Coordinates of C-alpha atoms and ligand atoms in Angstrom, one line a residue:
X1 CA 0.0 0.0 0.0
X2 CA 1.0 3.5 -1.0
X3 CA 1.0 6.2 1.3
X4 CA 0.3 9.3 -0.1
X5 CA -0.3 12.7 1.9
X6 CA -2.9 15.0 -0.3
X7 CA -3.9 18.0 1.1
X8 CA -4.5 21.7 0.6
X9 CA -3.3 23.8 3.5
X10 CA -4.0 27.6 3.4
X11 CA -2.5 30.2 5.6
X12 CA -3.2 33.8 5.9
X13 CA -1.0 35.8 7.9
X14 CA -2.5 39.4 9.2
X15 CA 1.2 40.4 9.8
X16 CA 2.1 38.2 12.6
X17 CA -1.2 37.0 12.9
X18 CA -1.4 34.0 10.9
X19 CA -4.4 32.3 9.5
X20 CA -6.2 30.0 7.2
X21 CA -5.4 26.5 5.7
X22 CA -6.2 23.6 4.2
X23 CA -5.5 20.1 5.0
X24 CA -6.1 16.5 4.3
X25 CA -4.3 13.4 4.8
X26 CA -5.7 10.5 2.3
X27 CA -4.5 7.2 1.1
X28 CA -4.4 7.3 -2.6
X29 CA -2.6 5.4 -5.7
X30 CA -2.5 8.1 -7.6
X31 CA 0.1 11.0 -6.7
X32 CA -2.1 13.9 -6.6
X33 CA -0.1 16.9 -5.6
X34 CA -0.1 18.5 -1.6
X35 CA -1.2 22.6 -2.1
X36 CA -0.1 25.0 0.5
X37 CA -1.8 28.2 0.3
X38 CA 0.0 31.3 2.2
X39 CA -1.7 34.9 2.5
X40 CA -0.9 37.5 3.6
X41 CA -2.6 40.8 4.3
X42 CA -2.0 44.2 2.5
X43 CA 1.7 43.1 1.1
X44 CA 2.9 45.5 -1.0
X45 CA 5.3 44.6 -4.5
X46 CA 6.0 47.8 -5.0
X47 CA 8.4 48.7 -1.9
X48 CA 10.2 46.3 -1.9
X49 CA 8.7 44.1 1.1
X50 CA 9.9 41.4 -0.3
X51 CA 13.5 42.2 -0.4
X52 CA 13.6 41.9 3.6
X53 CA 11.8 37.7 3.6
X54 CA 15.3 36.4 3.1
X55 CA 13.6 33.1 4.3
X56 CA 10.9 33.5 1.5
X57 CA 13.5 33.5 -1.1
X58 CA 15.6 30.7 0.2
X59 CA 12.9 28.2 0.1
X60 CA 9.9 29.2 -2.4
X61 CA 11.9 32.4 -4.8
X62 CA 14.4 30.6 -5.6
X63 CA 12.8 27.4 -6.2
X64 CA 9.7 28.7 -8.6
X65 CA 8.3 31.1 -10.9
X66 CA 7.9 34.8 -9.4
X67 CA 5.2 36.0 -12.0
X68 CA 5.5 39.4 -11.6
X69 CA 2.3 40.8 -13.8
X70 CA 0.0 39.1 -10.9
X71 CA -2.7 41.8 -10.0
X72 CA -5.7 41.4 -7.7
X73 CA -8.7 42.7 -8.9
X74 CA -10.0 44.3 -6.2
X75 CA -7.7 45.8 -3.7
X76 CA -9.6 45.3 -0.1
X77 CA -9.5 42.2 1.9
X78 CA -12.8 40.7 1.8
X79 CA -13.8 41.1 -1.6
X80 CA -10.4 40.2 -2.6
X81 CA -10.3 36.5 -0.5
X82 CA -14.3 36.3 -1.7
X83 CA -12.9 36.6 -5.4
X84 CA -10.2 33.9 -4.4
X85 CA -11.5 31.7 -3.1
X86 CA -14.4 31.6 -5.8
X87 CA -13.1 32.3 -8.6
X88 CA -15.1 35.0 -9.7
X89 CA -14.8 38.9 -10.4
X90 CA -16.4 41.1 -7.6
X91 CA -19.2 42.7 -9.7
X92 CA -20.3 38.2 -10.3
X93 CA -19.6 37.9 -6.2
X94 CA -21.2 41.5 -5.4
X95 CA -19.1 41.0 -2.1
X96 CA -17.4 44.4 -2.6
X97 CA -16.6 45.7 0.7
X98 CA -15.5 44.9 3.9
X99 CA -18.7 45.3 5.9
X100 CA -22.1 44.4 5.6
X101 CA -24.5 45.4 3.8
X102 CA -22.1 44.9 0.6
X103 CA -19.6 42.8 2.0
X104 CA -18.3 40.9 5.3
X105 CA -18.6 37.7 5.7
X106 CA -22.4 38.0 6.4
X107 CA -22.9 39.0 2.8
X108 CA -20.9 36.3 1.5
X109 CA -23.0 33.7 3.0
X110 CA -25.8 35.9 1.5
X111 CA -24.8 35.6 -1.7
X112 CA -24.3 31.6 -1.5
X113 CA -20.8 31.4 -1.5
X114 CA -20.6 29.2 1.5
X115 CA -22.3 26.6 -0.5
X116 CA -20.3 27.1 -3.3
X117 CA -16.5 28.3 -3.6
X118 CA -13.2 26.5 -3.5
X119 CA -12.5 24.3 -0.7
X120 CA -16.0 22.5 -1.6
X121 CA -14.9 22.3 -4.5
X122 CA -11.8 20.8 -3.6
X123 CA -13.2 18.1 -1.2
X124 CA -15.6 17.3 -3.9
X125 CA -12.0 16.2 -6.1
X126 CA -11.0 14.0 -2.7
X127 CA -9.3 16.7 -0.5
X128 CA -9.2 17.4 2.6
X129 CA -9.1 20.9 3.8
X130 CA -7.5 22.9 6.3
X131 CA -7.5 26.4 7.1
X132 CA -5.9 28.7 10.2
X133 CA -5.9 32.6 10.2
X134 CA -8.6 35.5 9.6
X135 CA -10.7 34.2 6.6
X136 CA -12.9 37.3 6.0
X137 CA -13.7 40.8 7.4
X138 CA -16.9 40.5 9.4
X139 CA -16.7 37.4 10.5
X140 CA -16.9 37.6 14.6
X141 CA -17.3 36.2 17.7
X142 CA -20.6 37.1 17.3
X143 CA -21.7 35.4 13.9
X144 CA -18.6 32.6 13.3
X145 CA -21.6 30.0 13.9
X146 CA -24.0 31.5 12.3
X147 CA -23.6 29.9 9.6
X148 CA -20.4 28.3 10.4
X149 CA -17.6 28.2 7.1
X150 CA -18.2 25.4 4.8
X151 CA -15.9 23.2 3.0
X152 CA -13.1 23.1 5.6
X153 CA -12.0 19.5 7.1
X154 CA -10.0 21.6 10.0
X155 CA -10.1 24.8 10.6
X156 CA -9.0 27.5 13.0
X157 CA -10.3 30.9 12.5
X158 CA -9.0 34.4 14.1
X159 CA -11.8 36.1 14.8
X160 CA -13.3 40.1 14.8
X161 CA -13.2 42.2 16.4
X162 CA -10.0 40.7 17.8
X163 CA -8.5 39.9 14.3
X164 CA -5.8 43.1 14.7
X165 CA -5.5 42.5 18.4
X166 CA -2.4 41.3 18.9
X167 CA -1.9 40.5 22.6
X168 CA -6.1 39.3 22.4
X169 CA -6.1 37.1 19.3
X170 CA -9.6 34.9 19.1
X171 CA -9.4 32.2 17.4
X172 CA -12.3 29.5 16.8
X173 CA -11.5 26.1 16.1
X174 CA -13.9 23.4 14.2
X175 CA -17.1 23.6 15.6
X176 CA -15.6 25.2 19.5
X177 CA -16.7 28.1 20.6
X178 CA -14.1 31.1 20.1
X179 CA -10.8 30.9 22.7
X180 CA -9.4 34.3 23.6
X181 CA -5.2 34.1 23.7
X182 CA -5.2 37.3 26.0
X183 CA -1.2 38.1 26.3
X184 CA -0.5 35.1 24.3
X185 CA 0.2 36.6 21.1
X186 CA 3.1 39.1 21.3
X187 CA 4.4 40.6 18.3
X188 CA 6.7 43.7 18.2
X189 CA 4.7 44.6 15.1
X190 CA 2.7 47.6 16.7
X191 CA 4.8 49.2 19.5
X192 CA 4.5 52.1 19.4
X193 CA 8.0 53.2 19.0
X194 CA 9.7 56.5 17.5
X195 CA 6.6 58.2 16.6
X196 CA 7.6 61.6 15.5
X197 CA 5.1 64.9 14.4
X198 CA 6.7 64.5 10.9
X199 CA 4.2 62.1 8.4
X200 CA 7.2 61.4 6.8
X201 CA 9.3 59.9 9.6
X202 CA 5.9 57.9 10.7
X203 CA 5.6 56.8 7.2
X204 CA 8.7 55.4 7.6
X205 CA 8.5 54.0 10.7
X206 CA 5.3 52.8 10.1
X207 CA 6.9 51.2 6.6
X208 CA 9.5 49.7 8.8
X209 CA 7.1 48.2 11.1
X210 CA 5.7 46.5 8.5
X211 CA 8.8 44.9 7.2
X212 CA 9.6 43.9 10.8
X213 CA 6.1 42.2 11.4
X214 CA 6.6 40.2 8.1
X215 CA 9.5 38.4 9.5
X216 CA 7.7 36.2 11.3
X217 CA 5.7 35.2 8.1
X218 CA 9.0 34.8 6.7
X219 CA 9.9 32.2 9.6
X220 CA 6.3 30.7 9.0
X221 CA 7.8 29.8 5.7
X222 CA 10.6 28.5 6.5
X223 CA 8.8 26.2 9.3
X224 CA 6.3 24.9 6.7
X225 CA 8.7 24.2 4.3
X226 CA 11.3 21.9 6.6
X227 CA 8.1 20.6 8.2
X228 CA 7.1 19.5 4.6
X229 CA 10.4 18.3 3.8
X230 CA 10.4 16.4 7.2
X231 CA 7.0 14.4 6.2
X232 CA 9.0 13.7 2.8
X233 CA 6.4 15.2 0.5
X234 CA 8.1 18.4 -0.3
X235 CA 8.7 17.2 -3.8
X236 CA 5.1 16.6 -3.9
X237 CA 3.9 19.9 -2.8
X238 CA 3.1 23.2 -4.8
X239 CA 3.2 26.0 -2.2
X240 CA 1.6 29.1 -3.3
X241 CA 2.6 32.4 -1.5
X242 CA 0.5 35.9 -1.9
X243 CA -1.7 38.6 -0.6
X244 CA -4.8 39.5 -0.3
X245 CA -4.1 43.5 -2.0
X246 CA -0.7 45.8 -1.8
X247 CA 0.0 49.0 0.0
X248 CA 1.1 52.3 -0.5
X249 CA 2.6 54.6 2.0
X250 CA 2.9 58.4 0.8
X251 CA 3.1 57.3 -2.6
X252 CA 0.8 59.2 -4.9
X253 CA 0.6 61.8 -1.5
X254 CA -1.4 58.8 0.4
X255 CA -1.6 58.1 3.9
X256 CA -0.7 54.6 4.2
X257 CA -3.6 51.8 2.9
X258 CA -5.2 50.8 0.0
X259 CA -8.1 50.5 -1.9
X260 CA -6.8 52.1 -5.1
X261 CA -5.6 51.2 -8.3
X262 CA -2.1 52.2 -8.6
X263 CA 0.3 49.5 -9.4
X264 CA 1.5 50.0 -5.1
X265 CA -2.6 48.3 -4.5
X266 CA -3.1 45.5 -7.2
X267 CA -0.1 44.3 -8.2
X268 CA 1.5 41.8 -5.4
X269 CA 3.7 39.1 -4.9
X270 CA 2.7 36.0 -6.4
X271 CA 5.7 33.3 -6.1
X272 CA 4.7 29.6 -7.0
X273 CA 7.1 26.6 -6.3
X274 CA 6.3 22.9 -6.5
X275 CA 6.9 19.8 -9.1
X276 CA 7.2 21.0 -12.8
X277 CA 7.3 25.0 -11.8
X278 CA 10.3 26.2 -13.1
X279 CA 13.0 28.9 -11.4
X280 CA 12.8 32.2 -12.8
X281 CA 10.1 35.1 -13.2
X282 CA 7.0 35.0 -15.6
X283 CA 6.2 38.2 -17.2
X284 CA 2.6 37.1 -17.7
X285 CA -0.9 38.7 -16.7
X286 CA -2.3 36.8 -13.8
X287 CA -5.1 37.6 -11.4
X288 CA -6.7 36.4 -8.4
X289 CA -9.3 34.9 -10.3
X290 CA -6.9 32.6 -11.8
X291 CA -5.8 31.5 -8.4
X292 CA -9.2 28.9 -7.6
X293 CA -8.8 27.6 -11.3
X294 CA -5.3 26.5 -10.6
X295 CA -5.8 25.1 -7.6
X296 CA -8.7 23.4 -9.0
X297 CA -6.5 22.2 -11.8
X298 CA -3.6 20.9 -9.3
X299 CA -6.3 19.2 -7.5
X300 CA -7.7 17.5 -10.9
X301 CA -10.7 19.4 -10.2
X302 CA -13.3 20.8 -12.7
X303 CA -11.7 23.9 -13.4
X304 CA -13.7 25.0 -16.4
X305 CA -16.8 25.6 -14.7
X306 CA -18.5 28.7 -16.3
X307 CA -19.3 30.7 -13.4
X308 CA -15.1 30.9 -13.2
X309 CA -13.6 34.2 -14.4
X310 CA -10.3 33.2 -14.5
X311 CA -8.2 30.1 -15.9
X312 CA -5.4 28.6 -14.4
X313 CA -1.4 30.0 -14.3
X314 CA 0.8 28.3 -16.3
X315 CA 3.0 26.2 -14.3
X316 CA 4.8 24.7 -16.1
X317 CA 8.3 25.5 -18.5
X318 CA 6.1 25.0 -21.7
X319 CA 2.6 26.3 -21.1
X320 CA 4.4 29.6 -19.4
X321 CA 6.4 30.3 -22.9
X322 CA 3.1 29.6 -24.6
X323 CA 1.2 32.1 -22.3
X324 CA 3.6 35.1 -23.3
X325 CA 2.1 34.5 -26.6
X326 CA -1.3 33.8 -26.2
X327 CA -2.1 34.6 -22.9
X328 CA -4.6 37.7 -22.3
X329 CA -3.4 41.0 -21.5
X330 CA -5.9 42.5 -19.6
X331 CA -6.7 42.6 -15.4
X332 CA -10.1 43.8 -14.5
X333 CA -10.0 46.6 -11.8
X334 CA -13.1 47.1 -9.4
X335 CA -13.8 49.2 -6.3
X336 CA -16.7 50.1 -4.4
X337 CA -16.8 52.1 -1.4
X338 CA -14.3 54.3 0.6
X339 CA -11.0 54.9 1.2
X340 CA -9.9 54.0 4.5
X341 CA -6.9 56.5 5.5
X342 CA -4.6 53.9 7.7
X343 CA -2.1 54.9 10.4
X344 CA -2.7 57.9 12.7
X345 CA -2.6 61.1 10.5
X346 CA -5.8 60.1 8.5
X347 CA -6.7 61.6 4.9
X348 CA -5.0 64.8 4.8
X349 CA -7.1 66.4 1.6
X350 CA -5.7 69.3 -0.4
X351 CA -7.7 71.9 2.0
X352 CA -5.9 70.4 5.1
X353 CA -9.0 68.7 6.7
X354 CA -8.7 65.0 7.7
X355 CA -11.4 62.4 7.1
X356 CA -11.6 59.0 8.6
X357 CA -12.9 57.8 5.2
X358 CA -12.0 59.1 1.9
X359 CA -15.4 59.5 0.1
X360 CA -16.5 58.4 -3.5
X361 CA -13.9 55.7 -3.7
X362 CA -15.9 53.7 -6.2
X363 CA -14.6 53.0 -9.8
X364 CA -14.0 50.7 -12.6
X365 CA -10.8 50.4 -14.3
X366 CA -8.8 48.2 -16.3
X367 CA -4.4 47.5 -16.7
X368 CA -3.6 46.1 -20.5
X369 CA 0.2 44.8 -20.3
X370 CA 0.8 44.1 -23.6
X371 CA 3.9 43.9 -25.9
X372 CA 3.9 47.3 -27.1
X373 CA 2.0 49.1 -24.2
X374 CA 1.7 48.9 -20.5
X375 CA -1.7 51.1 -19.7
X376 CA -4.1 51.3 -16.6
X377 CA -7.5 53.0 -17.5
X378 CA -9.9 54.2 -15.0
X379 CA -13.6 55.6 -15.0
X380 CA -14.3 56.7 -11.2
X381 CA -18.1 57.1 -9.8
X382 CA -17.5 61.1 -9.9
X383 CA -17.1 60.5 -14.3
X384 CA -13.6 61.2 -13.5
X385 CA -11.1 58.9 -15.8
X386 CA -7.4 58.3 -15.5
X387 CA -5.5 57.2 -18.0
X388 CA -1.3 56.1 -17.3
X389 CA 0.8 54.9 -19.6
X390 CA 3.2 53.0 -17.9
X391 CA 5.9 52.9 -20.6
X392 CA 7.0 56.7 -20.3
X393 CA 5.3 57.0 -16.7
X394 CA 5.8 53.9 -14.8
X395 CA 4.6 55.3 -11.3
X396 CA 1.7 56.8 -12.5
X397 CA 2.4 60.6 -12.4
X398 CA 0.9 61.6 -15.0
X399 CA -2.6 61.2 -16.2
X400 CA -3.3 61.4 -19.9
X401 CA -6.4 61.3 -20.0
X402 CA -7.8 64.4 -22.5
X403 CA -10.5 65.6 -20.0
X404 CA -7.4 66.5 -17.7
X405 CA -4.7 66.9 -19.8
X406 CA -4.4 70.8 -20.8
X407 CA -1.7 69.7 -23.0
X408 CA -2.6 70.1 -27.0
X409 CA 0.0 67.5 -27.4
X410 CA -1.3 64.3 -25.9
X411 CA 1.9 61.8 -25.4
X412 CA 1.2 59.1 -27.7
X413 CA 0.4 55.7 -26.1
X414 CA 2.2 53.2 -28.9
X415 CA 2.4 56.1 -31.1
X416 CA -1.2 56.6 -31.7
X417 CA -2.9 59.9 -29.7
X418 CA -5.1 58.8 -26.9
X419 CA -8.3 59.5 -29.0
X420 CA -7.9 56.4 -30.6
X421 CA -6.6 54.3 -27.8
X422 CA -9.4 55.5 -25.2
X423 CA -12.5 54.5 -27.0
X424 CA -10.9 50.7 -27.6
X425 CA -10.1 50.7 -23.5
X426 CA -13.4 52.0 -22.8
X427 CA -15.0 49.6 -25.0
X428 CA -13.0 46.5 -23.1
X429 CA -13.7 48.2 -19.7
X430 CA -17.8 48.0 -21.0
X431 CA -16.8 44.0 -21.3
X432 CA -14.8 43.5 -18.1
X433 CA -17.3 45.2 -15.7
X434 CA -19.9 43.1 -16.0
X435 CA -17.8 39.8 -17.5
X436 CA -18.8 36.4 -16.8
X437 CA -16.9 33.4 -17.1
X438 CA -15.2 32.2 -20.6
X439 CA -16.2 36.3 -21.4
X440 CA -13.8 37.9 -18.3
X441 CA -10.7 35.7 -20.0
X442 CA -11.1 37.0 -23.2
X443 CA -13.8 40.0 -23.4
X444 CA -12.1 41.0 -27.0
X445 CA -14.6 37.9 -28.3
X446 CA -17.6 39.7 -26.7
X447 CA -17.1 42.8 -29.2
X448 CA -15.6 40.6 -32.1
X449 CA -17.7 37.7 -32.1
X450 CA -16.2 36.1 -34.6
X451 CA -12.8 35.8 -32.6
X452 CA -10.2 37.3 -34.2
X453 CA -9.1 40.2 -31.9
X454 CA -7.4 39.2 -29.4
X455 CA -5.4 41.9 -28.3
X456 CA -5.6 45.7 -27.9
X457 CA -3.0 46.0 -30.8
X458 CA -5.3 43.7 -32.7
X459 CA -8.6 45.7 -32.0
X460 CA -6.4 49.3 -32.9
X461 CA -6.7 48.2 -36.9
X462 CA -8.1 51.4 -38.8
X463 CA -11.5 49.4 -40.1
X464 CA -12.9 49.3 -36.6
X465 CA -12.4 52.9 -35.8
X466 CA -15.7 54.0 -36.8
X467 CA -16.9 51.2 -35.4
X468 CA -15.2 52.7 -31.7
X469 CA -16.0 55.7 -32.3
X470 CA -19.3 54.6 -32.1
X471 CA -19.1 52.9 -29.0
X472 CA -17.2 55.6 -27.6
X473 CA -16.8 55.9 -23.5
X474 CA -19.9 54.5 -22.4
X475 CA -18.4 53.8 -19.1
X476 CA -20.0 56.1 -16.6
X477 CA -21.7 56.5 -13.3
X478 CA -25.2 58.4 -12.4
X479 CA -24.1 58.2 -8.8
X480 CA -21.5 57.8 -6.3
X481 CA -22.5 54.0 -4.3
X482 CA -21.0 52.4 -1.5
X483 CA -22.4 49.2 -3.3
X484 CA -22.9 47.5 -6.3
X485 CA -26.1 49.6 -7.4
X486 CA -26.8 48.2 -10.6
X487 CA -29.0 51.3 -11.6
X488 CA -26.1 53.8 -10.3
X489 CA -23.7 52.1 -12.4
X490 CA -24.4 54.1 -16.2
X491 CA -25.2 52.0 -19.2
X492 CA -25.0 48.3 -19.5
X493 CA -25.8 47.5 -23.0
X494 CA -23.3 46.4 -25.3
X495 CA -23.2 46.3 -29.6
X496 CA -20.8 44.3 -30.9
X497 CA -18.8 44.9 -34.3
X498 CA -20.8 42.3 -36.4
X499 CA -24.1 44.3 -35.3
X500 CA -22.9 47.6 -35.4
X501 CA -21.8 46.6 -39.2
X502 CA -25.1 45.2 -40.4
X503 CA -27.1 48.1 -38.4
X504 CA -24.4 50.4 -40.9
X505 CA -25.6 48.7 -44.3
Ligands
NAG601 C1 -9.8 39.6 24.8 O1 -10.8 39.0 24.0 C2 -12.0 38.5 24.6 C3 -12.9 37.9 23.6 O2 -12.3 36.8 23.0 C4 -12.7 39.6 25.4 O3 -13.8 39.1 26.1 C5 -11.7 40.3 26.3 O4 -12.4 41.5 26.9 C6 -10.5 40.8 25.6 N1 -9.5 41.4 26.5 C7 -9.0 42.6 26.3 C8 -8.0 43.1 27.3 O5 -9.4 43.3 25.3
NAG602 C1 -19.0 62.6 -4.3 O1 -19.6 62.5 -5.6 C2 -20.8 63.2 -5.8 C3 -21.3 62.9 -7.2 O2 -21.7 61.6 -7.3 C4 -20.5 64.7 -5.6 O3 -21.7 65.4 -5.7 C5 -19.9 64.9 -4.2 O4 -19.6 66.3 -4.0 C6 -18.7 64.1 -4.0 N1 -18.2 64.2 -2.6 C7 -16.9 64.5 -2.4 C8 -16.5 64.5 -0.9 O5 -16.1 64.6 -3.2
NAG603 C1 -25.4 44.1 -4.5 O1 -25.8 43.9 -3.1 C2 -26.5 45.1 -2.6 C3 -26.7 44.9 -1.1 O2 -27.4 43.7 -0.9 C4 -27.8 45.3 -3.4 O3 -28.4 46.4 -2.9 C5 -27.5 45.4 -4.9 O4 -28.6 45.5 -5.6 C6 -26.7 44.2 -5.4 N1 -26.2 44.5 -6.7 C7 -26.4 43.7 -7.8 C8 -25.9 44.2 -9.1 O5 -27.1 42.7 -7.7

């Protein structure tokens, strides 16, 4: 008889507070893969946070693929995990903030998730399931029972309001009733050390705290790693490290948090290392919707199910040099809500006033990495738009959109002016908003029908211009929502170019 050990384990780690997992330990022939899952919460890319988890790049860096193009789509926790761990955009979850009534954990279960997202789906392909840490916003000592988290075969949940409580962690494990750990779980994350009256110096300090409450993360991975080794099923094991959203401090004149859609928010570490994954960095696009389809694929589960917005990461040598030719280009970008302002200054506005929540932080948007361009669109509730090219203006400095830009002289995005680019983008952005399924991986086939634009460059040939310009920036807002208010959300109807053209004759 073969042993073999199968099982998903999933952590999430609230700096220094660690959490989630999946587990399973089943007797099988066949050598289905082990999948550890590791999350973290509000890990930036973009200052270097990862330079300083020396551990993290001894064991999973520098033994698999850093794809450095990963984006989530939505950068706040819960809606974030909720579009993880199903799979789906957040305008198909409608789980688009933190609290209830449009997100939490409450609204999750409202919308059905708890019946149907990944780790049922996984025990349903013969895993077992464990998962430790804080699972979603919303999710307390008052409702963890109410109903209680499906799909788990273990699990051991940090709880709210004592999620960020650091000497008071909850946790709540299988069916128990929640423990309190008061004193029992010291980190030297939050002391509040070396506070100065300069933002600056508390940025940094604040930064640094950061870094130095992610070293215990970066121990967590070192443990996990020599404990895998030590059952001998490292070799067997894809472990899969990432974060919820990223984090900006000061950049783009922010107090330190998230919620935008700067490169700093949305695009994160996402390092992959287990049998077949090869060493090196993938410049491919990759989002958290992609993350349940691979897992589902590791897991020889049905990962084509429609209702999934994503498909799986390449993982291997071959399909990874096939995805930089045919792999799609675009990320979809969602936000509902507000800004919440983090560390002690708050949301210093323009006039000087501070605000515990930045206001009308709701918007659409849309990054297209392609050969030839690197370009993040947005459309905000207000009818504000951004536009960045992130060729000439990789830190997003300078918007380009024409409605802002006083400049007769647009800068060229792939040497054609914005006028022609914009209405393409918008057009996409009118497919990616409300995208389902097969129609979120490639929305080009939702306005070309018959399939043969693929790309952005593809769709910029002259005989569709008319076309575009006929289509031209319909995304808008009538209102400013701290939901998913269908009727708030501007025009929903689509032509596409075979229609328009027989409309034309
Ligand atoms: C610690 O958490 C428990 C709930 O799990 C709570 O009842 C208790 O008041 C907390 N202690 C402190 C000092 O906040
Ligand atoms: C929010 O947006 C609305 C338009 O939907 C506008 O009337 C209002 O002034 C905005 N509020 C702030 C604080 O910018
Ligand atoms: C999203 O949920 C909110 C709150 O329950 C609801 O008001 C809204 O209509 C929903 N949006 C869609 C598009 O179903």
């Amino acid at each position: 008889m073969v042993f073999t050990i199968r099982k998903l384990l999933a952590l999430t780690l609230a700096f220094a507070t660690w959490v989630g997992a999946i587990e399973q330990v089943a007797l099988k022939q066949s050598e289905r893969p082990n999948i550890v899952f590791i999350l973290t919460d509000d890990q930036d890319l973009h200052m270097d946070s990862l330079d300083y988890m020396p551990l993290l790049k001894k064991h999973i860096i520098d033994h698999g693929t850093f794809y450095k193009s990963h984006y989530c789509s939505t950068a706040i926790c819960c809606p974030s995990r909720v579009t993880l761990w199903t799979g789906r955009n957040a305008h198909n979850t409608n789980v688009t903030d933190v609290f209830p009534p449009y997100g939490g954990y409450p609204k999750f279960v409202a919308q059905g998730f708890n019946e149907d997202w990944l780790p049922l789906w996984l025990q349903d392909a013969g895993y077992s399931t464990y998962y430790t840490g804080k699972l979603f916003n919303s999710h307390t000592v008052e409702n963890w029972n109410s109903p209680h988290p499906s799909g788990w075969t273990s699990s051991d949940f940090l709880l709210d309001p004592y999620t960020y409580s650091y000497l008071n962690a909850t946790f709540q494990r299988n069916e128990h009733p929640p423990v309190s750990h008061e004193g029992e779980y010291s980190t030297d994350v939050l002391a509040g050390k070396a506070l100065t009256d300069e933002i600056v110096s508390y940025n940094d300090e604040f930064y640094r705290a950061r870094l130095q409450s992610l070293q215990a993360v970066d121990e967590l991975v070192e443990g996990v790693i020599s404990r895998l080794d030590g059952y001998g099923i490292l070799d067997n094991t894809y472990v899969i490290y990432t974060t919820d959203n990223g984090y900006h401090i000061s950049q783009h004149r922010l107090a330190p948090g998230k919620e935008c859609g700067f490169e700093e928010d949305i695009n994160i570490p996402l390092v992959i290392r287990g049998p077949g994954v090869p060493i090196g960095e993938a410049d491919i696009v990759s989002a958290h919707t992609d993350l349940a389809p691979t897992i589902l694929k590791l897991a020889g589960g049905d990962y084509k199910k429609p209702d999934l917005d994503g498909s799986p990461i390449p993982l291997n040598k071959k399909d990874i040099t096939r995805a930089k030719i045919e792999r799609q280009e675009h990320v979809n970008v969602e936000f509902w809500g507000r800004s919440l302002p983090e560390g002690i200054y708050k949301f210093s506005l323009d006039d000087g006033k501070i605000v515990a929540y930045g206001s009308n932080n709701t918007y659409k948007a849309l990054r297209v990495v392609g050969k030839e361009y690197n370009i993040y669109y947005s459309v905000w509730c207000t009818n504000e738009h951004e536009l960045y090219d992130l060729t000439a203006d990789p830190h997003q400095i300078n918007n380009i959109h024409p409605s802002i830009s006083s400049s007769s002289e647009l800068p060229k995005i792939f040497r054609l002016p914005p006028s022609k680019v914009l209405p393409r983008l918008d057009a996409l952005l009118m497919v990616t908003k409300s995208c389902r399924g097969a129609t979120c991986v490639d929305p080009w086939s939702v306005l070309h029908p018959r399939g043969d634009i693929k790309t952005l460059a593809d769709a910029m040939r002259v005989e569709f211009d008319d076309f575009y310009a006929s289509t031209a920036e319909k995304v808008s807002f009538d209102k400013c929502e701290l939901g998913y208010i269908l009727e708030s959300e501007g025009p929903q109807a689509l032509v596409n170019f075979d229609e328009w053209k027989e409309e034309d004759l």
